[in-house]
CSV table of C-alpha atoms and ligand atoms in Angstrom, one decimal:
chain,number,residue,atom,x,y,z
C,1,UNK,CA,128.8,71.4,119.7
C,2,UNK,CA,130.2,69.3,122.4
C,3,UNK,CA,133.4,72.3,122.7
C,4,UNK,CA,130.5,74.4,122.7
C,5,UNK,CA,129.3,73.2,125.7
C,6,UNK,CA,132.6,73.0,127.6
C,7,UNK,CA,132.8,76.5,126.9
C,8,UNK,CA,129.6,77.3,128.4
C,9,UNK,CA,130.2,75.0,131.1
C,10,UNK,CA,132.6,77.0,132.5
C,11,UNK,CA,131.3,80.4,132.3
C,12,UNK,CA,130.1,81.9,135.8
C,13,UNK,CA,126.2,83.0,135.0
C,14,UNK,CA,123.3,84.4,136.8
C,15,UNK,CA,120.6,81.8,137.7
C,16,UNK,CA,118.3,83.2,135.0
C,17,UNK,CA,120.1,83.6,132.2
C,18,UNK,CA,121.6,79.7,133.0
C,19,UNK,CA,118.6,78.7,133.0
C,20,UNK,CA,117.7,80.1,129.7
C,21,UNK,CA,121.3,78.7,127.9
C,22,UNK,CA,120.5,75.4,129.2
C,23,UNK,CA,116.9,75.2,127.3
C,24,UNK,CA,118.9,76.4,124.3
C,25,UNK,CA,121.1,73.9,124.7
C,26,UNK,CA,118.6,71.0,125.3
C,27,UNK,CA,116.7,72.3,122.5
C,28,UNK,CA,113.7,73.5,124.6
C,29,UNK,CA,111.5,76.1,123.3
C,30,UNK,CA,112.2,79.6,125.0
C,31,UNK,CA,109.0,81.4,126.9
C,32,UNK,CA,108.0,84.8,126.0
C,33,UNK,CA,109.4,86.0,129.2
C,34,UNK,CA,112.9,84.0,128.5
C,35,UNK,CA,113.0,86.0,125.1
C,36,UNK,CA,112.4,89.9,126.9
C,37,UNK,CA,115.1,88.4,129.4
C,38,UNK,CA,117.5,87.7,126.8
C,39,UNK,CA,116.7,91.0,125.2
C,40,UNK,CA,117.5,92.7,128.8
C,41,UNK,CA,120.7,91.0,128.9
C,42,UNK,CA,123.7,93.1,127.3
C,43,UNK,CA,126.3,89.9,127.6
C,44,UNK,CA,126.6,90.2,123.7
C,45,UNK,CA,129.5,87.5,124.2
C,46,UNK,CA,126.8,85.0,125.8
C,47,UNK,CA,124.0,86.3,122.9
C,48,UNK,CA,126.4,85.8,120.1
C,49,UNK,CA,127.3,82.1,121.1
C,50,UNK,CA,123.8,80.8,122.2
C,51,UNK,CA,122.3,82.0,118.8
C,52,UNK,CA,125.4,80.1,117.1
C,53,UNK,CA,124.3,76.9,118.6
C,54,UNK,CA,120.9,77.6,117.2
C,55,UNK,CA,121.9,78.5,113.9
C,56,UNK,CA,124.8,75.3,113.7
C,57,UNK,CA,122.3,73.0,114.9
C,58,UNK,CA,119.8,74.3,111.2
C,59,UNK,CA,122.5,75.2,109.2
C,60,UNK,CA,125.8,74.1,110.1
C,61,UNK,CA,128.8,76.3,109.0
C,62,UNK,CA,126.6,77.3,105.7
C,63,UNK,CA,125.7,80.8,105.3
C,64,UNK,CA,123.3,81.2,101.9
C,65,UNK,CA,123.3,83.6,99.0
C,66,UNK,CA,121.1,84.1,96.2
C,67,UNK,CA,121.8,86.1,92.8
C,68,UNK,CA,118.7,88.5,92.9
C,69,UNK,CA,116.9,91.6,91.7
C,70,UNK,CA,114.6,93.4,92.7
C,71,UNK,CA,111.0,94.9,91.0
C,72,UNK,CA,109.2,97.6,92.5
C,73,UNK,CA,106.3,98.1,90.1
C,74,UNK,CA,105.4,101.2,91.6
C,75,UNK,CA,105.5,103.3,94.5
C,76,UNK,CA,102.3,104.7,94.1
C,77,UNK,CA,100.2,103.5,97.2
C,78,UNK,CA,97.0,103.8,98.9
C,79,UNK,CA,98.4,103.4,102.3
C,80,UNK,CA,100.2,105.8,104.6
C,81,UNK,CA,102.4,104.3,106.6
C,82,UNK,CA,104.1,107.1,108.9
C,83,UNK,CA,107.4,105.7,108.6
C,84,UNK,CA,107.6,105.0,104.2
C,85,UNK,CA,110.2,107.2,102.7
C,86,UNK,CA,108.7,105.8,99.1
C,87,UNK,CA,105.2,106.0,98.5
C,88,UNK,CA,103.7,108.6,96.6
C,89,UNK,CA,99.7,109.6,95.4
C,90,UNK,CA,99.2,109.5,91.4
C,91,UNK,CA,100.4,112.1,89.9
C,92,UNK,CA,102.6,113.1,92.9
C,93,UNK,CA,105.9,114.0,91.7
C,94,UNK,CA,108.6,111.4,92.6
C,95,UNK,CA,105.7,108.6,91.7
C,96,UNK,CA,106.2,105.7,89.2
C,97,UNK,CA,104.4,103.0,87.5
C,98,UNK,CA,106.2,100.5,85.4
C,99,UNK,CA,104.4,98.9,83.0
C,100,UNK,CA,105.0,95.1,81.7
C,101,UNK,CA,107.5,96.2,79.2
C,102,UNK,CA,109.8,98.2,81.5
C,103,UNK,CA,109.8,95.1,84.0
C,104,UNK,CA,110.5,92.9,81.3
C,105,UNK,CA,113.1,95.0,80.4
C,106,UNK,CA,114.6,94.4,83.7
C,107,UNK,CA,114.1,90.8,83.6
C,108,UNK,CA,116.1,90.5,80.3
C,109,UNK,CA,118.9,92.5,82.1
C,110,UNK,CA,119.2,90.5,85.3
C,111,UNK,CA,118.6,87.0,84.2
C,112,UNK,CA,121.3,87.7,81.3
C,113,UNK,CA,124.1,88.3,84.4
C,114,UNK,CA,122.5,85.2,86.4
C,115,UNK,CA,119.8,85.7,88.7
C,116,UNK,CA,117.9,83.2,89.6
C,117,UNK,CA,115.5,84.6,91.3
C,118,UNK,CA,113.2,88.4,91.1
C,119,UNK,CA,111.8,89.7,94.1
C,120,UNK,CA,108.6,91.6,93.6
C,121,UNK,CA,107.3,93.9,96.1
C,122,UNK,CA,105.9,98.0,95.7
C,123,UNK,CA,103.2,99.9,96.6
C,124,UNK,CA,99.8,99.1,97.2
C,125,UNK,CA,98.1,100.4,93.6
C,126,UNK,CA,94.9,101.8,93.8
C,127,UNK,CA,93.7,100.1,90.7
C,128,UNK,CA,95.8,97.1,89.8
C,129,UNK,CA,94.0,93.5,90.3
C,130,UNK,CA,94.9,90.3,90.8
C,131,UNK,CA,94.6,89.7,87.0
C,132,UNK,CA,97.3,92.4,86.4
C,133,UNK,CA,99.8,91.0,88.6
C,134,UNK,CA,98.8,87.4,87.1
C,135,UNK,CA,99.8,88.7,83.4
C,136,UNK,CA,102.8,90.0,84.5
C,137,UNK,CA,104.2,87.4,86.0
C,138,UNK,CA,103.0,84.9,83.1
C,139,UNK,CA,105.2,87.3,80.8
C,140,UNK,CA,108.3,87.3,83.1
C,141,UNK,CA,107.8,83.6,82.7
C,142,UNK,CA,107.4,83.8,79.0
C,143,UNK,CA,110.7,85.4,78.9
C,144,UNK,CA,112.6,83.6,82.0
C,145,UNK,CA,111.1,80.5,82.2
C,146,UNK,CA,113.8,79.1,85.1
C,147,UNK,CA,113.5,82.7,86.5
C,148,UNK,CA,112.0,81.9,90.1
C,149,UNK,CA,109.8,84.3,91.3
C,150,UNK,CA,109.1,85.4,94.8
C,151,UNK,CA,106.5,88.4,94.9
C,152,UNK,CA,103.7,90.5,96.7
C,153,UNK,CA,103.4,90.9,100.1
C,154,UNK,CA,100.4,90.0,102.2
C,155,UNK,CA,99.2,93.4,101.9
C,156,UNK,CA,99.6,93.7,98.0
C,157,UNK,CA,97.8,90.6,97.8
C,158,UNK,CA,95.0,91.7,100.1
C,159,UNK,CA,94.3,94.7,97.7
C,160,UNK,CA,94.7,93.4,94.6
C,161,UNK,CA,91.9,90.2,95.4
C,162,UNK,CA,90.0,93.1,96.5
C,163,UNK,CA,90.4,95.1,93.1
C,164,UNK,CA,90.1,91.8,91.6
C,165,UNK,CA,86.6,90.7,93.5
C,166,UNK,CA,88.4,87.5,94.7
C,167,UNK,CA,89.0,85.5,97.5
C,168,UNK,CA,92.4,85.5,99.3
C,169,UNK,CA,92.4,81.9,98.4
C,170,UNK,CA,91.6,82.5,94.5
C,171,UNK,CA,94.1,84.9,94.5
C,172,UNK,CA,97.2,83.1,95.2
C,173,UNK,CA,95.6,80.1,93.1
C,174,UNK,CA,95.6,82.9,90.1
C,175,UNK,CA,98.8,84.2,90.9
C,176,UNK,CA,100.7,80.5,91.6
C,177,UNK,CA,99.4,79.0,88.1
C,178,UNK,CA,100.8,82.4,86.7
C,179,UNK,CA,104.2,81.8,88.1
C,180,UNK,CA,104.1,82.9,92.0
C,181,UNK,CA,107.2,80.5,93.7
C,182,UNK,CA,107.1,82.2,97.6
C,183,UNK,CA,106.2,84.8,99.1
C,184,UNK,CA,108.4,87.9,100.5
C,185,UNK,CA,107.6,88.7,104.2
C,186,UNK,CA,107.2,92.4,104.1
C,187,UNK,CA,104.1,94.4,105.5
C,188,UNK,CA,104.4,92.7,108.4
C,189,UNK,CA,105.7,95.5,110.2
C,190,UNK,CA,104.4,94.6,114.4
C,191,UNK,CA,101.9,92.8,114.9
C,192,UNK,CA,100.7,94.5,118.1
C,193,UNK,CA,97.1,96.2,117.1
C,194,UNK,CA,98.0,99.2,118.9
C,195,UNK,CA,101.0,100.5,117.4
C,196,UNK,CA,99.9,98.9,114.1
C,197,UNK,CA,97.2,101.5,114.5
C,198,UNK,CA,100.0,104.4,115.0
C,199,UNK,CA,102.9,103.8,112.4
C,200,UNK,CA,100.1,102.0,109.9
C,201,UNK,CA,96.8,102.9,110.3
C,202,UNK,CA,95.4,101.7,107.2
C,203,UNK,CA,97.2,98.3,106.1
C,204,UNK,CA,96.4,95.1,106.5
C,205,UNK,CA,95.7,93.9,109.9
C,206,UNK,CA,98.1,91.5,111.9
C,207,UNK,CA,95.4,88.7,112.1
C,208,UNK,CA,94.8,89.0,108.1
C,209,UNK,CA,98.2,89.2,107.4
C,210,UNK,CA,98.6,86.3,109.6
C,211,UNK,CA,95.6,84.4,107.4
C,212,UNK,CA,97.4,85.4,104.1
C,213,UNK,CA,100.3,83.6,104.4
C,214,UNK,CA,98.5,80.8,106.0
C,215,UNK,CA,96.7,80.2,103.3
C,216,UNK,CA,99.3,80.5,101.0
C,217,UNK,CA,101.1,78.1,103.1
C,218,UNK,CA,98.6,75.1,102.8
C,219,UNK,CA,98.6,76.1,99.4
C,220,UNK,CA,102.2,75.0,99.0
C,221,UNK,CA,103.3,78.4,98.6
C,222,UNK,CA,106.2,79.0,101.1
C,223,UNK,CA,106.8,82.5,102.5
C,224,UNK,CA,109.6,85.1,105.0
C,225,UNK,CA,108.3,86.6,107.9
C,226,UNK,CA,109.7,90.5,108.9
C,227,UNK,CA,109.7,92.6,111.6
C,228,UNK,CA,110.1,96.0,111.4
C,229,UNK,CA,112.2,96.9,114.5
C,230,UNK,CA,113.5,100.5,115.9
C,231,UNK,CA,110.5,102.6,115.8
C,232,UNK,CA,108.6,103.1,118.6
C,233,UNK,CA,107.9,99.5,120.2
C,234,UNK,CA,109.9,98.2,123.4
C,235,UNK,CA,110.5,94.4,123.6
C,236,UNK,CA,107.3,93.5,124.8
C,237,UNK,CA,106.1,93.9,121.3
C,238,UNK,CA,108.9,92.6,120.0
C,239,UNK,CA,108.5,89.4,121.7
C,240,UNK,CA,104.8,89.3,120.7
C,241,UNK,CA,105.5,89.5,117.2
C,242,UNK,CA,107.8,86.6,117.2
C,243,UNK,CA,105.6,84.6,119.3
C,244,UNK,CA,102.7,85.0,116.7
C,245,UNK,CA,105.0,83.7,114.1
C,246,UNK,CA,106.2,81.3,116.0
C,247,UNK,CA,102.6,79.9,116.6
C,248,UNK,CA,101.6,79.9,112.9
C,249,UNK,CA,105.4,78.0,112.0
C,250,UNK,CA,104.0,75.2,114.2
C,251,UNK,CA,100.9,75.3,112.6
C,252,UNK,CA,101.6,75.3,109.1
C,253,UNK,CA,106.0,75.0,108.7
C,254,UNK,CA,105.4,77.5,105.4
C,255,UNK,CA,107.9,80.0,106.4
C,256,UNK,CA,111.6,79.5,105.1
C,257,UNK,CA,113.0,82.6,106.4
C,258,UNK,CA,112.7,85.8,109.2
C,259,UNK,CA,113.9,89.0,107.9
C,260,UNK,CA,114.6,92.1,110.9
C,261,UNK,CA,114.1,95.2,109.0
C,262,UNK,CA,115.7,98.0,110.9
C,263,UNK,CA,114.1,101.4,111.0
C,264,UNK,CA,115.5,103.7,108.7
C,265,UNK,CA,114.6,107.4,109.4
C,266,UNK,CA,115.2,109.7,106.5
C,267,UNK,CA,112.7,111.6,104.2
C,268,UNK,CA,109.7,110.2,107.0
C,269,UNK,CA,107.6,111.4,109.3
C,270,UNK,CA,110.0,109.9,112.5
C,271,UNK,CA,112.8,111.1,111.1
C,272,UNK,CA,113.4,112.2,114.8
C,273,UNK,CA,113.6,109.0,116.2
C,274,UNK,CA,117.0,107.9,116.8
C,275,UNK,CA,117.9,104.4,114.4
C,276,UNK,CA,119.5,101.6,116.7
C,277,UNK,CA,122.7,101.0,117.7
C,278,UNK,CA,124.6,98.2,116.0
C,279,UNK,CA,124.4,96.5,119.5
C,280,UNK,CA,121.1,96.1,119.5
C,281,UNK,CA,120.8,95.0,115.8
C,282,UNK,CA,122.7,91.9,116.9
C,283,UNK,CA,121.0,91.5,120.0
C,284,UNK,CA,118.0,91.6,118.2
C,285,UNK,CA,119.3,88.7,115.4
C,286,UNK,CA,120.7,86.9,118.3
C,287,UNK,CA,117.4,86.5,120.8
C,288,UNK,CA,115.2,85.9,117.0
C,289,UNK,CA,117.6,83.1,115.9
C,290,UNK,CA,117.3,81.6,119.7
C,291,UNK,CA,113.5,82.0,120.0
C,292,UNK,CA,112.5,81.5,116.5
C,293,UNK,CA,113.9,78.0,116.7
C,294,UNK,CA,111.1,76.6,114.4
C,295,UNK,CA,111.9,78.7,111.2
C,296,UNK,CA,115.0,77.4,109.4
C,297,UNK,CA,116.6,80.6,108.1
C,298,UNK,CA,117.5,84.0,109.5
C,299,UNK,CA,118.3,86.6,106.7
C,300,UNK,CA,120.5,89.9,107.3
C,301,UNK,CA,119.1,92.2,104.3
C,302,UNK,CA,122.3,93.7,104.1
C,303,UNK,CA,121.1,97.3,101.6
C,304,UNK,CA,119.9,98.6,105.5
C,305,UNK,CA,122.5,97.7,107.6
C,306,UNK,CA,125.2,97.5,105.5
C,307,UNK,CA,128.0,95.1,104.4
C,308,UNK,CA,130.2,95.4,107.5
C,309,UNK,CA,126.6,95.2,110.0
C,310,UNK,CA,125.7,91.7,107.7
C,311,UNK,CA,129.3,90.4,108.7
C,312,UNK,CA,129.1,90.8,111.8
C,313,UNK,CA,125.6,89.3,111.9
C,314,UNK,CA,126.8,85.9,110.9
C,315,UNK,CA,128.0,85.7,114.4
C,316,UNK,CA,125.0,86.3,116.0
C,317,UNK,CA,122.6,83.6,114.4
C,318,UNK,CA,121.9,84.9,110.4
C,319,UNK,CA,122.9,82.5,107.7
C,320,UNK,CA,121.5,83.9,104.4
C,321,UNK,CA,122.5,87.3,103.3
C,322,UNK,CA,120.0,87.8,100.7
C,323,UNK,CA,121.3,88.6,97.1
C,324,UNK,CA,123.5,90.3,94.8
C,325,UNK,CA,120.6,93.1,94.5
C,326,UNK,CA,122.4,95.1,91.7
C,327,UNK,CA,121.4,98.3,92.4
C,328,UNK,CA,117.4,97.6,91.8
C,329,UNK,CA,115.7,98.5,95.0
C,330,UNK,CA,115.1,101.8,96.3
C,331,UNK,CA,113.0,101.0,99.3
C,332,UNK,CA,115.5,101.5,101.2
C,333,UNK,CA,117.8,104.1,99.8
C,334,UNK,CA,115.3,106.5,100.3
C,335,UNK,CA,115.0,105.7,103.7
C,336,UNK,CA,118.6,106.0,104.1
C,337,UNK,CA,120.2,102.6,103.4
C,338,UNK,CA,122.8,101.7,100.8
C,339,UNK,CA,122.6,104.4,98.2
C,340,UNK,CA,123.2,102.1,95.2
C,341,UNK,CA,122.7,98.3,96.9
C,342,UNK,CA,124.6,95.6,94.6
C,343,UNK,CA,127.0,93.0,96.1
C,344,UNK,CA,128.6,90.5,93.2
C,345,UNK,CA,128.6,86.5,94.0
C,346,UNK,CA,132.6,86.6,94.7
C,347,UNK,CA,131.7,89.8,97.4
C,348,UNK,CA,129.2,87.6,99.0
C,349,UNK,CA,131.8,84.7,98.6
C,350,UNK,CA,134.3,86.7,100.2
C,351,UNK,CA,132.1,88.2,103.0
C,352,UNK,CA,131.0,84.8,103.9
C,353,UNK,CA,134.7,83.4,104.0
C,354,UNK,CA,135.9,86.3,105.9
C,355,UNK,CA,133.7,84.9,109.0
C,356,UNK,CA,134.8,81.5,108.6
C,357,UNK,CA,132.0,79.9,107.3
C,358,UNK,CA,130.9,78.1,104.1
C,359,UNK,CA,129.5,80.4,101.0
C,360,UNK,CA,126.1,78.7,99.5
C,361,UNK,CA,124.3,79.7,96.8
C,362,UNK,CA,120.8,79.0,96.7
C,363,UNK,CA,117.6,79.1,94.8
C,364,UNK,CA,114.6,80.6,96.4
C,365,UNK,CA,113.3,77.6,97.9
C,366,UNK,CA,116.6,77.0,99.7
C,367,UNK,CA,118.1,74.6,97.6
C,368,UNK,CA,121.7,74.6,97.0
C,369,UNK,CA,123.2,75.5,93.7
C,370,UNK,CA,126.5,75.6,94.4
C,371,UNK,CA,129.0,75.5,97.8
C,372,UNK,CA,131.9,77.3,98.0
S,401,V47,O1,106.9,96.0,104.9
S,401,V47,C1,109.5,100.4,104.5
S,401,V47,C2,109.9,98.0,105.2
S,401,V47,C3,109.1,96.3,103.9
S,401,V47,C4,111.0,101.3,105.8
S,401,V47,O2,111.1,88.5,102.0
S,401,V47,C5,111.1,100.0,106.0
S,401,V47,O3,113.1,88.3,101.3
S,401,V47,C6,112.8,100.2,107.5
S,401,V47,O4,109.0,93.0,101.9
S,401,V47,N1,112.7,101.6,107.4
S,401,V47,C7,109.0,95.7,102.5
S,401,V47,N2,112.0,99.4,106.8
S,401,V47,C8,110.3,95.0,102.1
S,401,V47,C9,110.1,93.5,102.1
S,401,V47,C10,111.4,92.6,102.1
S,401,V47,C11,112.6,93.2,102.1
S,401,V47,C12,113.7,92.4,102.1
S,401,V47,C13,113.6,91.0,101.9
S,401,V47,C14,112.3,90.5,101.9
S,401,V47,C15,112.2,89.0,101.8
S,401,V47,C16,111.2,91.3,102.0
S,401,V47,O5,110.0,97.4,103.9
S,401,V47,C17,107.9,96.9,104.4
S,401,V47,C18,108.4,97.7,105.6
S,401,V47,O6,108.5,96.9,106.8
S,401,V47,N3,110.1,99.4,105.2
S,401,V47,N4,110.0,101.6,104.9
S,401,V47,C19,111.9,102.2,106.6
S,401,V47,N5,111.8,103.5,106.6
S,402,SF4,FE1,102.5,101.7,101.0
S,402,SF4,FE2,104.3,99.8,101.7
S,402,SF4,FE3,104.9,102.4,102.0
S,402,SF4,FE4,103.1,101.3,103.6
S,402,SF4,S1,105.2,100.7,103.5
S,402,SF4,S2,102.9,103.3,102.5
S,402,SF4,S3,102.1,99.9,102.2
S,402,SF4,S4,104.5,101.4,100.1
């Protein structure tokens, strides 16, 4: 730290933007207004090395890993967000359902090369309850009892106590006995009402998905946070979003990790919308890391930016790269990301080392396994 600040000592900056590097330095919350600065300010240099000191002062030199896969229990979906490359109606062509026995299946598959943890997230099922999801995650425990499990989003939870005449709060009690470890932090998307209303007209609300992962948070049930970034907000909303987060961190200290999901554009209605610039995919890491000082970890999911984006990102505030994936997500693929996602542990290992830093592997709750 202390070269750190030598360095930054003897850089020549505008009055603002010192300003700003010295509350990062002192460890002073930023303002919503020093956040759409920062977001204004193309020094990538200067954006790089303040969300460093951020990320050494959580993390260190550590950049986690997991060994993962991926469940998508269907893509069939009640919602219609305009920019999902995934969901389909029943019956649709293209539309799937899994039942318990394809899942477990899976399960058997992954845990038998050495994942540690199965992320759950799909569609929002038209029928499906809270009971369903329960038994199916008391049989993946049945199967992989060490197996953790992080699953649903806010809004698959919403629905499925709905389907399942329960209360938010019933839910996630029904779902944690069954099994439920964390939460992931999709269907967040931006939390400004207006353009919630334009990209996403019928999910969740910002405020309820807000509430859901309170809850889950005094519950004991830790949870991500996302942003999905590149569509048609400017930073204004950007800011907004990570302010509300921000807020509900102090109030509750529940969320483990932020995710930036990056607008991918194929097989969707904004397919004419441009996708961002790898610039501004860093800039965007960098002024989260700095302004989100409050939540511990900053994930690159590297299946939508890719594996030389992810590098790169570890110089610009992220220090978990998600998982080994193994080909078991296709979220994104149809969207346009990686077309077959899978990174091995030595990959990971290698990525991480390539950057300088320290290769951990971790379980979902952010304990370390294993340094490398
Ligand atoms: O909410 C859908 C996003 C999310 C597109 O918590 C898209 O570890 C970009 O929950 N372009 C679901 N994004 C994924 C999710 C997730 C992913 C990775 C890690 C974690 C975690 C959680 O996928 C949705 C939406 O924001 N999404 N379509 C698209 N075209
Ligand atoms: Fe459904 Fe999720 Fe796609 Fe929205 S993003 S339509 S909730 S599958």
């Amino acid at each position: 730290m202390d070269s750190a600040l030598k360095i930054y000592q003897s850089l020549q900056l505008p009055g603002e933007i010192k300003k700003i590097s010295e509350k990062v330095f002192d460890s002073e919350p930023l303002t919503s207004e020093d956040a759409i600065q920062l977001f204004q300010c193309n020094d990538m240099a200067l954006l790089g090395f303040l969300a460093n000191v951020v990320k050494k002062r959580l993390s260190g030199d550590y950049v986690y890993f997991n060994r993962n896969f991926h469940i998508e229990p269907t893509n069939i979906c009640i919602n219609h967000c305009k920019f999902c490359s995934y969901r389909r109606h029943q019956g649709q062509k293209g539309a799937w359902e899994c039942s318990i026995e394809d899942i477990l299946a899976d399960v058997e598959k992954f845990t038998a090369k050495g994942a540690t943890e199965v992320h759950i997230v799909g569609g929002v099922h038209p029928d499906r309850h809270v009971n369903f999801y329960a038994d199916m995650l008391k049989s993946i425990k049945k199967v992989a009892p060490a197996l953790q499990i992080k699953a649903f989003t806010a809004v698959e939870i919403d629905q499925m106590c709905q389907m399942g005449n329960v209360t938010i709060e019933e839910g996630l009690r029904i779902l944690k006995e069954a099994g439920l470890e964390s939460m992931p932090g999709g269907g967040a998307e931006i939390f400004d009402e207006t353009l919630r209303a334009e990209i996403c007209p019928d999910k969740t609300g910002s405020a309820e998905w807000l509430r859901i992962h309170s809850v889950a948070h005094k519950m004991g049930i830790p949870s991500n946070a996302t942003i999905l970034y590149g569509l048609l907000e400017n930073y204004e909303h950007r800011v907004d979003h990570l302010n509300r987060l921000r807020t509900l961190q102090e109030q509750t200290g529940g969320f483990n990790a932020f995710i930036p999901l990056k607008f991918k554009r194929e097989n969707n209605a904004y397919s004419k919308i441009k996708e961002t610039t790898l610039i501004e995919d860093l800039k965007n890491y960098a002024v989260s890391r700095i302004f989100l000082h409050n939540i511990p970890h900053l994930k690159a999911y590297w299946p939508m930016i890719g594996k030389q984006a992810a590098r790169l990102s570890l110089n610009f505030g992220v220090d978990d790269l998600d998982g080994t994936i193994d080909d078991s997500t296709k979220i994104y693929s149809m969207a346009g990301g990686e077309e077959k996602p899978s990174a091995s542990s030595a990959e990971l290992i290698e990525m991480i080392r390539e950057m300088k830093m320290v290769p951990v592997e971790r379980d979902t709750h952010y304990n370390i396994l294993k340094t490398y």
